[in-house]
mmCIF file of C-alpha atoms in Angstrom:
data_model
loop_
_atom_site.group_PDB
_atom_site.id
_atom_site.type_symbol
_atom_site.label_atom_id
_atom_site.label_comp_id
_atom_site.label_asym_id
_atom_site.label_seq_id
_atom_site.Cartn_x
_atom_site.Cartn_y
_atom_site.Cartn_z
ATOM 1 C CA ASP A 1 143.999 127.982 201.498
ATOM 2 C CA GLY A 2 146.401 126.605 203.800
ATOM 3 C CA GLY A 3 149.446 125.301 202.883
ATOM 4 C CA ILE A 4 148.508 122.410 200.614
ATOM 5 C CA THR A 5 150.816 122.082 197.081
ATOM 6 C CA GLN A 6 149.915 120.032 194.433
ATOM 7 C CA SER A 7 151.808 118.815 191.564
ATOM 8 C CA PRO A 8 151.572 118.618 188.972
ATOM 9 C CA LYS A 9 148.658 121.254 187.935
ATOM 10 C CA TYR A 10 148.398 119.297 184.153
ATOM 11 C CA LEU A 11 149.038 116.022 183.848
ATOM 12 C CA PHE A 12 148.272 113.572 180.683
ATOM 13 C CA ARG A 13 148.692 110.027 180.159
ATOM 14 C CA LYS A 14 148.907 107.435 177.958
ATOM 15 C CA GLU A 15 146.533 104.532 177.437
ATOM 16 C CA GLY A 16 148.144 101.700 180.636
ATOM 17 C CA GLN A 17 150.074 104.036 182.415
ATOM 18 C CA ASN A 18 150.322 104.495 185.941
ATOM 19 C CA VAL A 19 150.883 108.234 187.015
ATOM 20 C CA THR A 20 151.218 109.735 190.373
ATOM 21 C CA LEU A 21 149.993 112.757 191.547
ATOM 22 C CA SER A 22 151.959 114.930 194.358
ATOM 23 C CA CYS A 23 150.517 116.357 197.568
ATOM 24 C CA GLU A 24 152.177 117.891 199.932
ATOM 25 C CA GLN A 25 150.937 120.203 203.453
ATOM 26 C CA ASN A 26 152.680 122.032 205.616
ATOM 27 C CA LEU A 27 150.149 122.604 208.102
ATOM 28 C CA ASN A 28 151.372 119.890 210.630
ATOM 29 C CA HIS A 29 147.581 117.733 210.193
ATOM 30 C CA ASP A 30 146.981 114.672 210.464
ATOM 31 C CA ALA A 31 144.283 113.683 208.075
ATOM 32 C CA MET A 32 144.442 113.914 203.848
ATOM 33 C CA TYR A 33 142.569 113.002 201.851
ATOM 34 C CA TRP A 34 142.026 112.825 197.631
ATOM 35 C CA TYR A 35 138.647 113.710 195.751
ATOM 36 C CA ARG A 36 137.904 113.337 192.347
ATOM 37 C CA GLN A 37 135.714 115.712 190.991
ATOM 38 C CA ASP A 38 134.140 115.027 187.588
ATOM 39 C CA PRO A 39 132.502 118.084 185.496
ATOM 40 C CA GLY A 40 129.554 119.706 186.906
ATOM 41 C CA GLN A 41 129.879 116.622 189.942
ATOM 42 C CA GLY A 42 130.308 117.570 193.050
ATOM 43 C CA LEU A 43 133.733 115.397 194.805
ATOM 44 C CA ARG A 44 133.617 111.859 195.896
ATOM 45 C CA LEU A 45 136.067 110.380 198.484
ATOM 46 C CA ILE A 46 138.659 108.211 196.592
ATOM 47 C CA TYR A 47 141.339 107.439 200.058
ATOM 48 C CA TYR A 48 141.956 108.778 203.495
ATOM 49 C CA SER A 49 144.135 109.182 205.771
ATOM 50 C CA GLN A 50 144.038 109.952 209.611
ATOM 51 C CA ILE A 51 147.650 108.909 210.559
ATOM 52 C CA VAL A 52 151.387 108.222 209.222
ATOM 53 C CA ASN A 53 151.561 104.543 207.312
ATOM 54 C CA ASP A 54 147.808 104.241 208.046
ATOM 55 C CA PHE A 55 144.993 104.784 204.835
ATOM 56 C CA GLN A 56 141.428 103.713 204.236
ATOM 57 C CA LYS A 57 139.481 103.448 201.553
ATOM 58 C CA GLY A 58 137.294 106.169 200.302
ATOM 59 C CA ASP A 59 133.869 105.371 197.944
ATOM 60 C CA ILE A 60 135.884 105.656 194.355
ATOM 61 C CA ALA A 61 139.225 103.739 195.330
ATOM 62 C CA GLU A 62 139.488 101.232 192.794
ATOM 63 C CA GLY A 63 142.238 101.857 190.402
ATOM 64 C CA TYR A 64 144.042 103.746 192.477
ATOM 65 C CA SER A 65 146.615 103.552 195.064
ATOM 66 C CA VAL A 66 148.752 105.510 197.773
ATOM 67 C CA SER A 67 150.801 105.833 200.093
ATOM 68 C CA ARG A 68 151.749 107.582 203.951
ATOM 69 C CA GLU A 69 155.458 106.857 204.896
ATOM 70 C CA LYS A 70 155.716 110.906 205.977
ATOM 71 C CA LYS A 71 153.282 112.942 207.465
ATOM 72 C CA GLU A 72 153.272 115.865 205.102
ATOM 73 C CA SER A 73 152.852 113.678 201.643
ATOM 74 C CA PHE A 74 150.037 112.459 200.525
ATOM 75 C CA PRO A 75 150.762 110.830 196.621
ATOM 76 C CA LEU A 76 148.269 109.561 194.571
ATOM 77 C CA THR A 77 148.469 106.603 192.158
ATOM 78 C CA VAL A 78 146.170 106.507 189.190
ATOM 79 C CA THR A 79 146.624 102.906 188.125
ATOM 80 C CA SER A 80 145.719 101.568 183.959
ATOM 81 C CA ALA A 81 143.119 99.576 186.188
ATOM 82 C CA GLN A 82 141.131 103.328 186.288
ATOM 83 C CA LYS A 83 138.976 102.949 183.212
ATOM 84 C CA ASN A 84 137.851 106.635 183.126
ATOM 85 C CA PRO A 85 140.583 108.371 184.696
ATOM 86 C CA THR A 86 140.271 111.918 183.356
ATOM 87 C CA ALA A 87 138.861 114.486 186.045
ATOM 88 C CA PHE A 88 139.867 116.975 188.315
ATOM 89 C CA TYR A 89 141.391 115.391 191.491
ATOM 90 C CA LEU A 90 141.692 117.698 194.946
ATOM 91 C CA CYS A 91 143.430 116.971 197.609
ATOM 92 C CA ALA A 92 142.581 117.953 200.837
ATOM 93 C CA SER A 93 144.268 118.261 204.665
ATOM 94 C CA PRO A 94 140.649 119.665 206.799
ATOM 95 C CA PRO A 95 139.039 121.960 205.735
ATOM 96 C CA TYR A 96 141.734 122.821 203.498
ATOM 97 C CA PHE A 97 142.442 122.144 199.553
ATOM 98 C CA GLY A 98 144.816 122.438 196.982
ATOM 99 C CA GLU A 99 144.323 123.948 194.319
ATOM 100 C CA GLY A 100 144.062 120.354 192.496
ATOM 101 C CA SER A 101 145.699 118.473 189.358
ATOM 102 C CA TRP A 102 144.106 118.102 186.067
ATOM 103 C CA LEU A 103 144.346 114.615 184.140
ATOM 104 C CA THR A 104 143.607 113.518 181.243
ATOM 105 C CA VAL A 105 143.709 110.663 179.372
ATOM 106 C CA VAL A 106 145.180 111.035 175.978
ATOM 107 C CA ALA B 1 124.910 107.618 206.751
ATOM 108 C CA GLN B 2 125.502 111.109 205.980
ATOM 109 C CA SER B 3 124.222 113.044 203.174
ATOM 110 C CA VAL B 4 124.094 117.066 201.827
ATOM 111 C CA THR B 5 121.682 118.267 199.431
ATOM 112 C CA GLN B 6 121.364 121.651 197.704
ATOM 113 C CA PRO B 7 118.502 121.388 195.688
ATOM 114 C CA ASP B 8 119.358 124.759 193.652
ATOM 115 C CA ILE B 9 121.842 123.740 190.463
ATOM 116 C CA HIS B 10 122.012 126.788 188.899
ATOM 117 C CA ILE B 11 121.114 130.643 190.467
ATOM 118 C CA THR B 12 122.012 134.435 188.879
ATOM 119 C CA VAL B 13 121.207 137.371 190.507
ATOM 120 C CA SER B 14 122.035 141.034 189.569
ATOM 121 C CA GLU B 15 125.219 142.779 191.121
ATOM 122 C CA GLY B 16 123.738 143.944 193.954
ATOM 123 C CA ALA B 17 121.217 141.898 194.840
ATOM 124 C CA SER B 18 120.760 139.915 198.433
ATOM 125 C CA LEU B 19 121.969 135.957 197.765
ATOM 126 C CA GLU B 20 120.852 132.762 199.530
ATOM 127 C CA LEU B 21 121.863 128.875 198.858
ATOM 128 C CA ARG B 22 120.767 126.855 200.181
ATOM 129 C CA CYS B 23 121.953 123.132 201.998
ATOM 130 C CA ASN B 24 120.105 120.683 203.911
ATOM 131 C CA TYR B 25 121.549 117.777 205.917
ATOM 132 C CA SER B 26 121.105 114.380 206.645
ATOM 133 C CA TYR B 27 123.406 113.427 209.914
ATOM 134 C CA GLY B 28 123.325 111.109 212.631
ATOM 135 C CA ALA B 29 124.844 113.485 215.296
ATOM 136 C CA THR B 30 125.962 116.929 215.558
ATOM 137 C CA PRO B 31 127.417 118.273 212.221
ATOM 138 C CA TYR B 32 130.510 120.075 211.612
ATOM 139 C CA LEU B 33 129.500 121.919 208.461
ATOM 140 C CA PHE B 34 131.000 124.034 206.301
ATOM 141 C CA TRP B 35 130.492 126.064 202.556
ATOM 142 C CA TYR B 36 133.764 126.157 199.762
ATOM 143 C CA VAL B 37 133.778 128.523 196.791
ATOM 144 C CA GLN B 38 134.906 126.928 193.643
ATOM 145 C CA SER B 39 136.288 129.238 190.529
ATOM 146 C CA PRO B 40 136.800 127.484 187.244
ATOM 147 C CA GLY B 41 139.496 124.927 187.314
ATOM 148 C CA GLN B 42 140.727 125.931 191.187
ATOM 149 C CA GLY B 43 140.761 124.318 194.300
ATOM 150 C CA LEU B 44 138.229 124.714 196.747
ATOM 151 C CA GLN B 45 138.462 127.713 199.250
ATOM 152 C CA LEU B 46 137.059 127.712 202.855
ATOM 153 C CA LEU B 47 134.681 130.739 203.114
ATOM 154 C CA LEU B 48 133.069 129.545 206.723
ATOM 155 C CA LYS B 49 132.374 126.975 208.931
ATOM 156 C CA TYR B 50 130.022 125.586 211.774
ATOM 157 C CA PHE B 51 130.958 123.353 214.829
ATOM 158 C CA SER B 52 129.131 124.594 217.563
ATOM 159 C CA GLY B 53 128.114 127.773 219.914
ATOM 160 C CA ASP B 54 126.141 131.014 218.170
ATOM 161 C CA THR B 55 123.900 129.486 215.284
ATOM 162 C CA LEU B 56 124.586 132.758 212.801
ATOM 163 C CA VAL B 57 128.327 132.400 211.440
ATOM 164 C CA GLN B 58 130.579 134.947 209.731
ATOM 165 C CA GLY B 59 132.944 134.359 206.793
ATOM 166 C CA ILE B 60 135.818 135.491 204.176
ATOM 167 C CA LYS B 61 134.460 137.656 201.667
ATOM 168 C CA GLY B 62 131.486 139.783 203.214
ATOM 169 C CA PHE B 63 129.238 135.413 203.623
ATOM 170 C CA GLU B 64 127.224 134.694 206.193
ATOM 171 C CA ALA B 65 125.998 131.160 207.062
ATOM 172 C CA GLU B 66 122.939 130.220 209.960
ATOM 173 C CA PHE B 67 122.737 126.978 211.106
ATOM 174 C CA LYS B 68 119.544 126.179 212.190
ATOM 175 C CA ARG B 69 118.800 122.611 213.439
ATOM 176 C CA SER B 70 115.456 122.186 213.832
ATOM 177 C CA GLN B 71 115.611 122.234 209.542
ATOM 178 C CA SER B 72 118.485 120.359 209.453
ATOM 179 C CA SER B 73 119.501 123.633 206.774
ATOM 180 C CA PHE B 74 122.680 125.922 206.630
ATOM 181 C CA ASN B 75 121.912 128.750 203.878
ATOM 182 C CA LEU B 76 124.629 130.377 203.080
ATOM 183 C CA ARG B 77 123.758 134.326 202.673
ATOM 184 C CA LYS B 78 124.814 137.631 201.518
ATOM 185 C CA PRO B 79 123.711 140.919 201.152
ATOM 186 C CA SER B 80 124.963 142.250 198.281
ATOM 187 C CA VAL B 81 126.843 139.897 195.313
ATOM 188 C CA HIS B 82 129.517 141.256 193.863
ATOM 189 C CA TRP B 83 130.617 140.427 189.998
ATOM 190 C CA SER B 84 133.649 138.358 191.518
ATOM 191 C CA ASP B 85 131.036 135.881 193.716
ATOM 192 C CA ALA B 86 130.191 134.209 190.280
ATOM 193 C CA ALA B 87 131.643 131.031 191.017
ATOM 194 C CA GLU B 88 130.554 127.144 192.378
ATOM 195 C CA TYR B 89 129.576 126.477 195.573
ATOM 196 C CA PHE B 90 129.863 123.335 197.684
ATOM 197 C CA CYS B 91 128.058 122.637 200.932
ATOM 198 C CA ALA B 92 129.708 119.744 203.332
ATOM 199 C CA VAL B 93 128.959 118.012 206.465
ATOM 200 C CA GLY B 94 131.617 115.904 208.581
ATOM 201 C CA ALA B 95 131.800 114.577 212.172
ATOM 202 C CA GLY B 96 134.321 116.892 213.139
ATOM 203 C CA THR B 97 137.427 119.225 211.610
ATOM 204 C CA ALA B 98 139.434 116.252 210.209
ATOM 205 C CA SER B 99 137.048 114.241 209.396
ATOM 206 C CA LYS B 100 136.154 112.999 205.640
ATOM 207 C CA LEU B 101 133.102 115.756 204.104
ATOM 208 C CA THR B 102 130.746 114.285 202.577
ATOM 209 C CA PHE B 103 129.407 117.373 199.735
ATOM 210 C CA GLY B 104 126.658 118.497 197.868
ATOM 211 C CA THR B 105 126.660 118.285 194.372
ATOM 212 C CA GLY B 106 126.957 122.484 194.249
ATOM 213 C CA THR B 107 125.059 125.809 192.804
ATOM 214 C CA ARG B 108 126.911 126.854 189.999
ATOM 215 C CA LEU B 109 126.091 131.214 190.993
ATOM 216 C CA GLN B 110 126.365 133.793 187.831
ATOM 217 C CA VAL B 111 126.001 137.466 188.487
ATOM 218 C CA THR B 112 124.723 139.300 185.664
ATOM 219 C CA LEU B 113 125.777 143.314 186.072
#
């Protein structure tokens, strides 16, 4: 739905490595969100941003970081501090979502 | 705090049968309510949303939902299910169109031929 592009679709992370998931939107929306989805689970909020250069922690922010330098971009970095990063990551610019990114630890 | 309950984890219906997926919410003010559908390994697609006005909301793919404030419910319905409707369905509540959403745990719909 809408114009939200997430990349890559699949990503593998080695132990101790930081990885960055990209999220770009062309909807001219101010708000952008990152959610995590584990198999068979609902969505949990990681970080969100209501305006450029500002963002807030969600319910499960530990081990993640974000930036919002441009209105259309909201990248998520999964740091080595995140002990269980294997999950499906969804970016949203409400009410629309991207197609998601799968992250697996190898 | 806002919350969403989807009581049915898994529902199986025959193709051509009617469908109702239940959603109950807890929210202190006037809620903004959403239904999404997710196919395996895909993102969430917006089916419909309710902000105000007519309590019966029409969405895409032949779905509709009815907002009942007295019951704190926003159930999703479809008169005749197609095999392609098999997916996971999520109900969500928020404070506005751009606000953070709280999701239910989802209902997995299986359609038998």
